[in-house]
PDB file of C-alpha atoms in Angstrom:
ATOM      1  CA  MET A   1     144.688 158.277  83.891  1.00  0.00           C
ATOM      2  CA  SER A   2     143.091 159.047  87.225  1.00  0.00           C
ATOM      3  CA  PRO A   3     140.740 162.040  87.654  1.00  0.00           C
ATOM      4  CA  LYS A   4     143.367 163.722  89.823  1.00  0.00           C
ATOM      5  CA  SER A   5     146.027 163.316  87.123  1.00  0.00           C
ATOM      6  CA  ARG A   6     143.700 164.657  84.455  1.00  0.00           C
ATOM      7  CA  LEU A   7     142.922 167.686  86.601  1.00  0.00           C
ATOM      8  CA  TYR A   8     146.621 168.320  87.184  1.00  0.00           C
ATOM      9  CA  THR A   9     147.304 168.114  83.434  1.00  0.00           C
ATOM     10  CA  LEU A  10     144.478 170.541  82.637  1.00  0.00           C
ATOM     11  CA  VAL A  11     145.620 173.056  85.267  1.00  0.00           C
ATOM     12  CA  LYS A  12     149.225 172.873  84.082  1.00  0.00           C
ATOM     13  CA  ALA A  13     148.174 173.404  80.461  1.00  0.00           C
ATOM     14  CA  TRP A  14     146.043 176.389  81.483  1.00  0.00           C
ATOM     15  CA  LYS A  15     148.890 177.980  83.440  1.00  0.00           C
ATOM     16  CA  ASN A  16     151.249 177.674  80.461  1.00  0.00           C
ATOM     17  CA  LYS A  17     148.707 179.026  77.974  1.00  0.00           C
ATOM     18  CA  PRO A  18     149.901 182.343  76.500  1.00  0.00           C
ATOM     19  CA  PHE A  19     147.911 185.483  77.190  1.00  0.00           C
ATOM     20  CA  GLN A  20     145.188 186.201  74.589  1.00  0.00           C
ATOM     21  CA  GLU A  21     143.142 189.340  74.082  1.00  0.00           C
ATOM     22  CA  VAL A  22     139.375 189.113  74.436  1.00  0.00           C
ATOM     23  CA  ARG A  23     137.686 189.918  71.132  1.00  0.00           C
ATOM     24  CA  ASP A  24     134.087 190.417  70.093  1.00  0.00           C
ATOM     25  CA  ALA A  25     132.269 188.740  67.193  1.00  0.00           C
ATOM     26  CA  SER A  26     133.681 191.202  64.659  1.00  0.00           C
ATOM     27  CA  GLY A  27     137.221 190.321  65.684  1.00  0.00           C
ATOM     28  CA  ALA A  28     138.082 193.657  67.288  1.00  0.00           C
ATOM     29  CA  PRO A  29     139.534 193.752  70.813  1.00  0.00           C
ATOM     30  CA  TRP A  30     136.804 194.469  73.334  1.00  0.00           C
ATOM     31  CA  LEU A  31     137.469 196.787  76.220  1.00  0.00           C
ATOM     32  CA  GLY A  32     134.381 198.941  76.211  1.00  0.00           C
ATOM     33  CA  ILE A  33     134.016 202.217  74.355  1.00  0.00           C
ATOM     34  CA  SER A  34     137.053 204.124  75.587  1.00  0.00           C
ATOM     35  CA  HIS A  35     139.926 204.308  73.099  1.00  0.00           C
ATOM     36  CA  GLN A  36     142.276 205.144  75.985  1.00  0.00           C
ATOM     37  CA  ALA A  37     141.301 201.906  77.714  1.00  0.00           C
ATOM     38  CA  LEU A  38     142.157 199.996  74.532  1.00  0.00           C
ATOM     39  CA  GLU A  39     145.621 201.576  74.399  1.00  0.00           C
ATOM     40  CA  GLU A  40     146.169 200.803  78.089  1.00  0.00           C
ATOM     41  CA  HIS A  41     145.229 197.172  77.520  1.00  0.00           C
ATOM     42  CA  GLN A  42     147.508 196.829  74.512  1.00  0.00           C
ATOM     43  CA  SER A  43     150.433 198.325  76.429  1.00  0.00           C
ATOM     44  CA  TRP A  44     149.696 195.975  79.344  1.00  0.00           C
ATOM     45  CA  SER A  45     149.672 192.997  76.983  1.00  0.00           C
ATOM     46  CA  LYS A  46     153.026 194.094  75.567  1.00  0.00           C
ATOM     47  CA  ARG A  47     154.534 194.452  79.044  1.00  0.00           C
ATOM     48  CA  GLN A  48     153.344 190.987  79.972  1.00  0.00           C
ATOM     49  CA  ALA A  49     155.189 189.632  76.935  1.00  0.00           C
ATOM     50  CA  ILE A  50     158.731 190.975  77.576  1.00  0.00           C
ATOM     51  CA  SER A  51     158.790 192.840  80.857  1.00  0.00           C
ATOM     52  CA  HIS A  52     160.984 190.813  83.223  1.00  0.00           C
ATOM     53  CA  GLU A  53     164.762 190.860  82.790  1.00  0.00           C
ATOM     54  CA  PRO A  54     166.398 187.788  84.380  1.00  0.00           C
ATOM     55  CA  ILE A  55     169.347 188.309  86.716  1.00  0.00           C
ATOM     56  CA  PHE A  56     171.979 185.584  87.168  1.00  0.00           C
ATOM     57  CA  ASN A  57     175.020 185.089  89.313  1.00  0.00           C
ATOM     58  CA  CYS A  58     178.287 186.077  87.639  1.00  0.00           C
ATOM     59  CA  LYS A  59     178.996 182.565  86.348  1.00  0.00           C
ATOM     60  CA  GLY A  60     175.484 182.161  84.994  1.00  0.00           C
ATOM     61  CA  THR A  61     174.876 179.037  87.064  1.00  0.00           C
ATOM     62  CA  LYS A  62     171.834 180.325  88.960  1.00  0.00           C
ATOM     63  CA  LEU A  63     168.832 182.577  88.359  1.00  0.00           C
ATOM     64  CA  THR A  64     168.991 185.057  91.248  1.00  0.00           C
ATOM     65  CA  GLY A  65     166.315 187.650  90.500  1.00  0.00           C
ATOM     66  CA  SER A  66     164.423 189.767  88.010  1.00  0.00           C
ATOM     67  CA  LEU A  67     164.186 193.444  87.054  1.00  0.00           C
ATOM     68  CA  PHE A  68     160.672 194.694  86.225  1.00  0.00           C
ATOM     69  CA  ARG A  69     161.508 196.925  83.262  1.00  0.00           C
ATOM     70  CA  PRO A  70     158.175 198.760  82.684  1.00  0.00           C
ATOM     71  CA  LEU A  71     158.709 200.735  85.894  1.00  0.00           C
ATOM     72  CA  LEU A  72     161.854 202.292  84.399  1.00  0.00           C
ATOM     73  CA  GLU A  73     159.696 204.388  82.060  1.00  0.00           C
ATOM     74  CA  ALA A  74     156.426 204.565  84.002  1.00  0.00           C
ATOM     75  CA  SER A  75     154.562 207.855  84.170  1.00  0.00           C
ATOM     76  CA  ASP A  76     153.111 209.155  87.425  1.00  0.00           C
ATOM     77  CA  MET A  77     149.677 207.903  86.351  1.00  0.00           C
ATOM     78  CA  GLN A  78     151.031 204.399  85.724  1.00  0.00           C
ATOM     79  CA  LEU A  79     153.438 204.080  88.646  1.00  0.00           C
ATOM     80  CA  LEU A  80     151.183 202.521  91.290  1.00  0.00           C
ATOM     81  CA  ARG A  81     149.436 200.179  88.851  1.00  0.00           C
ATOM     82  CA  MET A  82     152.723 198.945  87.414  1.00  0.00           C
ATOM     83  CA  PHE A  83     154.175 198.557  90.902  1.00  0.00           C
ATOM     84  CA  MET A  84     151.169 196.383  91.764  1.00  0.00           C
ATOM     85  CA  GLU A  85     151.755 194.340  88.603  1.00  0.00           C
ATOM     86  CA  GLY A  86     155.346 193.775  89.674  1.00  0.00           C
ATOM     87  CA  LEU A  87     154.252 192.605  93.121  1.00  0.00           C
ATOM     88  CA  ASP A  88     151.613 190.368  91.540  1.00  0.00           C
ATOM     89  CA  THR A  89     154.266 188.728  89.371  1.00  0.00           C
ATOM     90  CA  ILE A  90     156.544 188.049  92.344  1.00  0.00           C
ATOM     91  CA  SER A  91     153.532 186.540  94.137  1.00  0.00           C
ATOM     92  CA  TYR A  92     152.792 184.420  91.060  1.00  0.00           C
ATOM     93  CA  TRP A  93     156.319 183.007  91.105  1.00  0.00           C
ATOM     94  CA  TYR A  94     156.136 182.484  94.871  1.00  0.00           C
ATOM     95  CA  ARG A  95     152.849 180.577  94.620  1.00  0.00           C
ATOM     96  CA  SER A  96     154.365 178.486  91.837  1.00  0.00           C
ATOM     97  CA  GLY A  97     157.181 177.394  94.138  1.00  0.00           C
ATOM     98  CA  ARG A  98     159.924 179.639  92.690  1.00  0.00           C
ATOM     99  CA  PHE A  99     161.626 182.118  95.018  1.00  0.00           C
ATOM    100  CA  ILE A 100     162.605 184.774  92.460  1.00  0.00           C
ATOM    101  CA  PRO A 101     163.315 188.183  94.035  1.00  0.00           C
ATOM    102  CA  GLY A 102     162.022 191.099  91.993  1.00  0.00           C
ATOM    103  CA  ILE A 103     163.527 194.585  91.729  1.00  0.00           C
ATOM    104  CA  LEU A 104     160.888 197.286  91.205  1.00  0.00           C
ATOM    105  CA  PRO A 105     162.438 200.654  90.179  1.00  0.00           C
ATOM    106  CA  VAL A 106     160.756 203.772  91.595  1.00  0.00           C
ATOM    107  CA  PRO A 107     161.571 207.408  90.647  1.00  0.00           C
ATOM    108  CA  SER A 108     163.087 209.740  93.226  1.00  0.00           C
ATOM    109  CA  HIS A 109     160.085 212.065  93.441  1.00  0.00           C
ATOM    110  CA  ALA A 110     157.941 209.133  94.591  1.00  0.00           C
ATOM    111  CA  ILE A 111     160.352 208.368  97.441  1.00  0.00           C
ATOM    112  CA  ILE A 112     160.081 211.884  98.898  1.00  0.00           C
ATOM    113  CA  SER A 113     156.273 211.912  98.616  1.00  0.00           C
ATOM    114  CA  SER A 114     154.488 210.646 101.731  1.00  0.00           C
ATOM    115  CA  ASP A 115     151.378 209.931  99.634  1.00  0.00           C
ATOM    116  CA  TYR A 116     153.291 207.666  97.274  1.00  0.00           C
ATOM    117  CA  ILE A 117     155.066 205.948 100.162  1.00  0.00           C
ATOM    118  CA  ASP A 118     151.709 205.341 101.882  1.00  0.00           C
ATOM    119  CA  ALA A 119     150.327 203.793  98.692  1.00  0.00           C
ATOM    120  CA  LEU A 120     153.426 201.666  98.053  1.00  0.00           C
ATOM    121  CA  SER A 121     153.384 200.476 101.667  1.00  0.00           C
ATOM    122  CA  ASP A 122     149.749 199.380 101.353  1.00  0.00           C
ATOM    123  CA  LEU A 123     150.504 197.462  98.157  1.00  0.00           C
ATOM    124  CA  ILE A 124     153.497 195.706  99.724  1.00  0.00           C
ATOM    125  CA  LEU A 125     151.600 194.800 102.899  1.00  0.00           C
ATOM    126  CA  ASN A 126     148.631 193.487 100.915  1.00  0.00           C
ATOM    127  CA  SER A 127     150.927 191.297  98.806  1.00  0.00           C
ATOM    128  CA  ARG A 128     151.916 189.335 101.964  1.00  0.00           C
ATOM    129  CA  LEU A 129     155.230 188.391 100.373  1.00  0.00           C
ATOM    130  CA  PRO A 130     158.122 187.096 102.507  1.00  0.00           C
ATOM    131  CA  VAL A 131     160.966 189.430 103.397  1.00  0.00           C
ATOM    132  CA  GLY A 132     163.677 189.393 100.754  1.00  0.00           C
ATOM    133  CA  LEU A 133     161.522 188.920  97.657  1.00  0.00           C
ATOM    134  CA  VAL A 134     160.787 192.618  97.035  1.00  0.00           C
ATOM    135  CA  GLY A 135     163.540 195.058  96.115  1.00  0.00           C
ATOM    136  CA  LEU A 136     163.148 198.787  95.532  1.00  0.00           C
ATOM    137  CA  GLY A 137     165.268 200.271  92.751  1.00  0.00           C
ATOM    138  CA  ILE A 138     166.515 203.827  93.395  1.00  0.00           C
ATOM    139  CA  SER A 139     167.818 205.791  90.426  1.00  0.00           C
ATOM    140  CA  THR A 140     169.720 208.696  92.033  1.00  0.00           C
ATOM    141  CA  ALA A 141     171.078 210.005  95.307  1.00  0.00           C
ATOM    142  CA  PRO A 142     168.959 212.744  96.934  1.00  0.00           C
ATOM    143  CA  ASN A 143     169.512 216.467  96.608  1.00  0.00           C
ATOM    144  CA  PRO A 144     170.510 218.297  99.820  1.00  0.00           C
ATOM    145  CA  GLU A 145     167.127 220.045  99.990  1.00  0.00           C
ATOM    146  CA  ASN A 146     165.103 216.808  99.996  1.00  0.00           C
ATOM    147  CA  ALA A 147     167.586 214.459 101.691  1.00  0.00           C
ATOM    148  CA  ASP A 148     165.550 214.156 104.910  1.00  0.00           C
ATOM    149  CA  ALA A 149     162.306 213.281 103.114  1.00  0.00           C
ATOM    150  CA  TYR A 150     164.200 210.862 100.870  1.00  0.00           C
ATOM    151  CA  LYS A 151     165.757 209.101 103.841  1.00  0.00           C
ATOM    152  CA  GLU A 152     162.422 208.896 105.657  1.00  0.00           C
ATOM    153  CA  GLY A 153     160.765 207.313 102.634  1.00  0.00           C
ATOM    154  CA  LEU A 154     163.483 204.685 102.290  1.00  0.00           C
ATOM    155  CA  GLN A 155     163.461 203.925 106.000  1.00  0.00           C
ATOM    156  CA  ARG A 156     159.705 203.302 105.835  1.00  0.00           C
ATOM    157  CA  MET A 157     160.312 200.860 102.978  1.00  0.00           C
ATOM    158  CA  ARG A 158     163.137 199.209 104.895  1.00  0.00           C
ATOM    159  CA  ARG A 159     160.857 198.667 107.916  1.00  0.00           C
ATOM    160  CA  LEU A 160     158.558 196.623 105.658  1.00  0.00           C
ATOM    161  CA  GLY A 161     161.444 194.307 104.779  1.00  0.00           C
ATOM    162  CA  VAL A 162     162.037 195.804 101.330  1.00  0.00           C
ATOM    163  CA  LEU A 163     165.601 195.536  99.978  1.00  0.00           C
ATOM    164  CA  LEU A 164     167.186 198.718  98.620  1.00  0.00           C
ATOM    165  CA  HIS A 165     169.067 198.803  95.290  1.00  0.00           C
ATOM    166  CA  PHE A 166     171.006 201.750  93.876  1.00  0.00           C
ATOM    167  CA  MET A 167     170.435 201.404  90.129  1.00  0.00           C
ATOM    168  CA  ASN A 168     172.781 203.924  88.456  1.00  0.00           C
ATOM    169  CA  PHE A 169     176.066 203.957  90.344  1.00  0.00           C
ATOM    170  CA  SER A 170     178.621 206.345  88.830  1.00  0.00           C
ATOM    171  CA  GLY A 171     181.183 206.471  91.619  1.00  0.00           C
ATOM    172  CA  ARG A 172     180.538 209.967  92.958  1.00  0.00           C
ATOM    173  CA  GLU A 173     181.373 210.704  96.582  1.00  0.00           C
ATOM    174  CA  ASP A 174     177.783 211.603  97.441  1.00  0.00           C
ATOM    175  CA  GLU A 175     176.637 208.234  96.080  1.00  0.00           C
ATOM    176  CA  LEU A 176     179.214 206.361  98.160  1.00  0.00           C
ATOM    177  CA  HIS A 177     178.145 208.295 101.245  1.00  0.00           C
ATOM    178  CA  TRP A 178     174.478 207.585 100.576  1.00  0.00           C
ATOM    179  CA  ILE A 179     175.098 203.859  99.985  1.00  0.00           C
ATOM    180  CA  SER A 180     177.036 203.672 103.238  1.00  0.00           C
ATOM    181  CA  GLN A 181     174.425 205.607 105.202  1.00  0.00           C
ATOM    182  CA  MET A 182     171.446 203.577 103.963  1.00  0.00           C
ATOM    183  CA  GLN A 183     173.335 200.242 103.849  1.00  0.00           C
ATOM    184  CA  MET A 184     172.050 199.376 100.397  1.00  0.00           C
ATOM    185  CA  GLU A 185     171.622 195.704  99.593  1.00  0.00           C
ATOM    186  CA  GLY A 186     172.602 196.143  95.945  1.00  0.00           C
ATOM    187  CA  ILE A 187     174.649 198.469  93.731  1.00  0.00           C
ATOM    188  CA  HIS A 188     174.102 198.277  89.953  1.00  0.00           C
ATOM    189  CA  ILE A 189     177.040 199.193  87.707  1.00  0.00           C
ATOM    190  CA  ASP A 190     176.496 199.834  83.995  1.00  0.00           C
ATOM    191  CA  MET A 191     179.119 197.741  82.203  1.00  0.00           C
ATOM    192  CA  ARG A 192     179.106 200.203  79.304  1.00  0.00           C
ATOM    193  CA  GLN A 193     180.727 202.686  81.707  1.00  0.00           C
ATOM    194  CA  CYS A 194     183.374 200.113  82.593  1.00  0.00           C
ATOM    195  CA  ARG A 195     184.041 199.707  78.866  1.00  0.00           C
ATOM    196  CA  GLU A 196     184.692 203.419  78.604  1.00  0.00           C
ATOM    197  CA  LYS A 197     186.703 203.462  81.868  1.00  0.00           C
ATOM    198  CA  MET A 198     184.203 205.830  83.476  1.00  0.00           C
ATOM    199  CA  ILE A 199     184.181 203.495  86.490  1.00  0.00           C
ATOM    200  CA  SER A 200     187.613 202.269  87.564  1.00  0.00           C
ATOM    201  CA  ASP A 201     188.526 198.955  89.184  1.00  0.00           C
ATOM    202  CA  ALA A 202     189.763 200.859  92.237  1.00  0.00           C
ATOM    203  CA  MET A 203     186.381 202.508  92.599  1.00  0.00           C
ATOM    204  CA  VAL A 204     184.652 199.115  92.569  1.00  0.00           C
ATOM    205  CA  SER A 205     187.228 197.686  94.969  1.00  0.00           C
ATOM    206  CA  HIS A 206     186.364 200.505  97.361  1.00  0.00           C
ATOM    207  CA  LEU A 207     182.835 199.131  97.543  1.00  0.00           C
ATOM    208  CA  ARG A 208     184.252 195.859  98.838  1.00  0.00           C
ATOM    209  CA  LEU A 209     185.820 197.553 101.827  1.00  0.00           C
ATOM    210  CA  SER A 210     184.004 198.059 105.136  1.00  0.00           C
ATOM    211  CA  PRO A 211     181.332 199.342 105.553  1.00  0.00           C
ATOM    212  CA  TYR A 212     180.293 198.297 102.035  1.00  0.00           C
ATOM    213  CA  SER A 213     181.203 194.599 102.341  1.00  0.00           C
ATOM    214  CA  SER A 214     177.609 193.429 102.863  1.00  0.00           C
ATOM    215  CA  THR A 215     176.448 195.128  99.644  1.00  0.00           C
ATOM    216  CA  LYS A 216     176.059 192.968  96.538  1.00  0.00           C
ATOM    217  CA  ILE A 217     177.311 194.342  93.226  1.00  0.00           C
ATOM    218  CA  TYR A 218     175.218 193.909  90.075  1.00  0.00           C
ATOM    219  CA  ALA A 219     176.577 194.277  86.531  1.00  0.00           C
ATOM    220  CA  SER A 220     173.895 195.701  84.247  1.00  0.00           C
ATOM    221  CA  HIS A 221     173.766 196.052  80.435  1.00  0.00           C
ATOM    222  CA  VAL A 222     176.002 193.038  79.861  1.00  0.00           C
ATOM    223  CA  GLY A 223     175.995 192.981  76.070  1.00  0.00           C
ATOM    224  CA  LEU A 224     179.493 191.844  75.065  1.00  0.00           C
ATOM    225  CA  VAL A 225     181.747 188.959  76.042  1.00  0.00           C
ATOM    226  CA  LYS A 226     184.204 191.649  77.149  1.00  0.00           C
ATOM    227  CA  ASP A 227     181.569 192.805  79.649  1.00  0.00           C
ATOM    228  CA  LEU A 228     181.504 189.333  81.178  1.00  0.00           C
ATOM    229  CA  GLU A 229     185.288 189.362  81.422  1.00  0.00           C
ATOM    230  CA  ASN A 230     185.227 192.775  83.115  1.00  0.00           C
ATOM    231  CA  ALA A 231     182.478 191.615  85.478  1.00  0.00           C
ATOM    232  CA  SER A 232     184.611 188.643  86.447  1.00  0.00           C
ATOM    233  CA  LEU A 233     187.672 190.845  86.991  1.00  0.00           C
ATOM    234  CA  ILE A 234     185.884 193.236  89.335  1.00  0.00           C
ATOM    235  CA  GLN A 235     184.170 190.278  91.051  1.00  0.00           C
ATOM    236  CA  VAL A 236     180.543 191.289  90.734  1.00  0.00           C
ATOM    237  CA  ASP A 237     177.926 189.132  92.392  1.00  0.00           C
ATOM    238  CA  HIS A 238     175.156 189.275  89.779  1.00  0.00           C
ATOM    239  CA  CYS A 239     174.858 190.007  86.049  1.00  0.00           C
ATOM    240  CA  TYR A 240     172.043 190.862  83.681  1.00  0.00           C
ATOM    241  CA  GLY A 241     171.723 192.138  80.147  1.00  0.00           C
ATOM    242  CA  GLY A 242     171.148 191.021  76.588  1.00  0.00           C
ATOM    243  CA  LEU A 243     174.112 188.651  76.565  1.00  0.00           C
ATOM    244  CA  MET A 244     172.839 186.817  79.645  1.00  0.00           C
ATOM    245  CA  MET A 245     169.190 186.608  78.536  1.00  0.00           C
ATOM    246  CA  SER A 246     166.628 188.909  76.958  1.00  0.00           C
ATOM    247  CA  PRO A 247     163.563 190.035  78.955  1.00  0.00           C
ATOM    248  CA  LEU A 248     160.863 187.385  79.375  1.00  0.00           C
ATOM    249  CA  SER A 249     157.225 187.123  80.353  1.00  0.00           C
ATOM    250  CA  ARG A 250     156.389 186.032  83.867  1.00  0.00           C
ATOM    251  CA  HIS A 251     155.298 182.629  82.539  1.00  0.00           C
ATOM    252  CA  GLN A 252     158.586 182.128  80.705  1.00  0.00           C
ATOM    253  CA  MET A 253     160.559 182.990  83.845  1.00  0.00           C
ATOM    254  CA  LEU A 254     159.141 179.863  85.456  1.00  0.00           C
ATOM    255  CA  GLN A 255     160.451 177.795  82.565  1.00  0.00           C
ATOM    256  CA  VAL A 256     164.057 178.981  82.870  1.00  0.00           C
ATOM    257  CA  ASN A 257     166.116 175.865  83.430  1.00  0.00           C
ATOM    258  CA  ASP A 258     169.149 176.842  85.484  1.00  0.00           C
ATOM    259  CA  SER A 259     171.295 173.968  84.190  1.00  0.00           C
ATOM    260  CA  ARG A 260     170.608 174.676  80.510  1.00  0.00           C
ATOM    261  CA  ILE A 261     171.048 178.434  80.747  1.00  0.00           C
ATOM    262  CA  ALA A 262     174.171 177.931  82.844  1.00  0.00           C
ATOM    263  CA  LYS A 263     175.649 175.741  80.120  1.00  0.00           C
ATOM    264  CA  ALA A 264     174.905 178.393  77.493  1.00  0.00           C
ATOM    265  CA  ILE A 265     176.293 181.276  79.549  1.00  0.00           C
ATOM    266  CA  TYR A 266     179.293 179.285  80.762  1.00  0.00           C
ATOM    267  CA  SER A 267     180.320 178.747  77.147  1.00  0.00           C
ATOM    268  CA  LEU A 268     180.761 182.528  76.836  1.00  0.00           C
ATOM    269  CA  HIS A 269     183.251 182.737  79.700  1.00  0.00           C
ATOM    270  CA  PRO A 270     186.993 182.399  79.113  1.00  0.00           C
ATOM    271  CA  HIS A 271     188.337 179.135  80.541  1.00  0.00           C
ATOM    272  CA  PRO A 272     191.867 178.016  81.335  1.00  0.00           C
ATOM    273  CA  GLN A 273     193.190 175.795  78.526  1.00  0.00           C
ATOM    274  CA  PRO A 274     195.116 172.578  79.217  1.00  0.00           C
ATOM    275  CA  ASN A 275     198.858 172.848  78.643  1.00  0.00           C
ATOM    276  CA  GLN A 276     200.840 170.633  76.313  1.00  0.00           C
ATOM    277  CA  ASN A 277     201.482 168.076  79.049  1.00  0.00           C
ATOM    278  CA  GLY A 278     197.784 167.470  79.442  1.00  0.00           C
ATOM    279  CA  ASP A 279     197.532 169.155  82.857  1.00  0.00           C
ATOM    280  CA  LYS A 280     194.498 171.373  83.485  1.00  0.00           C
TER     281      LYS A 280
END
């Protein structure tokens, strides 16, 4: 084996090595004296383990993105640091040769805050990621009293090349108006609501009409085979949830083999059966 090959093997083994905590001679995790720092490190380690939820196309034949789940429950003190972790992970995939777009959810009060928008803009610019790899997840439509500040914050994000995703679509008129006005790149529909008929097929079909035709529809919380059938009926573009694949670490995301996962997910879809004459 040549020196170059040995170096390549060592680097590859190091990249695939699972994260380990640093411990002192007594075996206790070492992070200095602060107990709060220890808790922060342990929570960070846990997020690294299962924090990225893979997103596939509806047929499960292609990995199309990832949702950074820790930001869904981040406190104000954690928001910027977790947002930076999400950007760092997208950069890690990009440097590894995988173009995996990441959706980073941000609470509404951060969108209307110029200080938060300034900080988020700096983080995005410093990441130097190509346009299209960073998506901003928005949980709700704005209230009338903060609509202008909300729109300004999203427009500043849009000018940086950030894609906009509406995460909790329920079909209200104000949501449809807001999606149309901001020309959202993605709408996420909870398939549990489709199960309970809280979101009708006609409502989803309305999203396909102009001016919503350029918006991609995501099916979230896909947990049953029935959810996959419903997603196929309403012609969503992307799916994610426990039935597709559980959350992974950023290292495991690189190991997702599209052909193998496609075969597993495809087996869950209903297929036309050959008739008695042997025709398919």
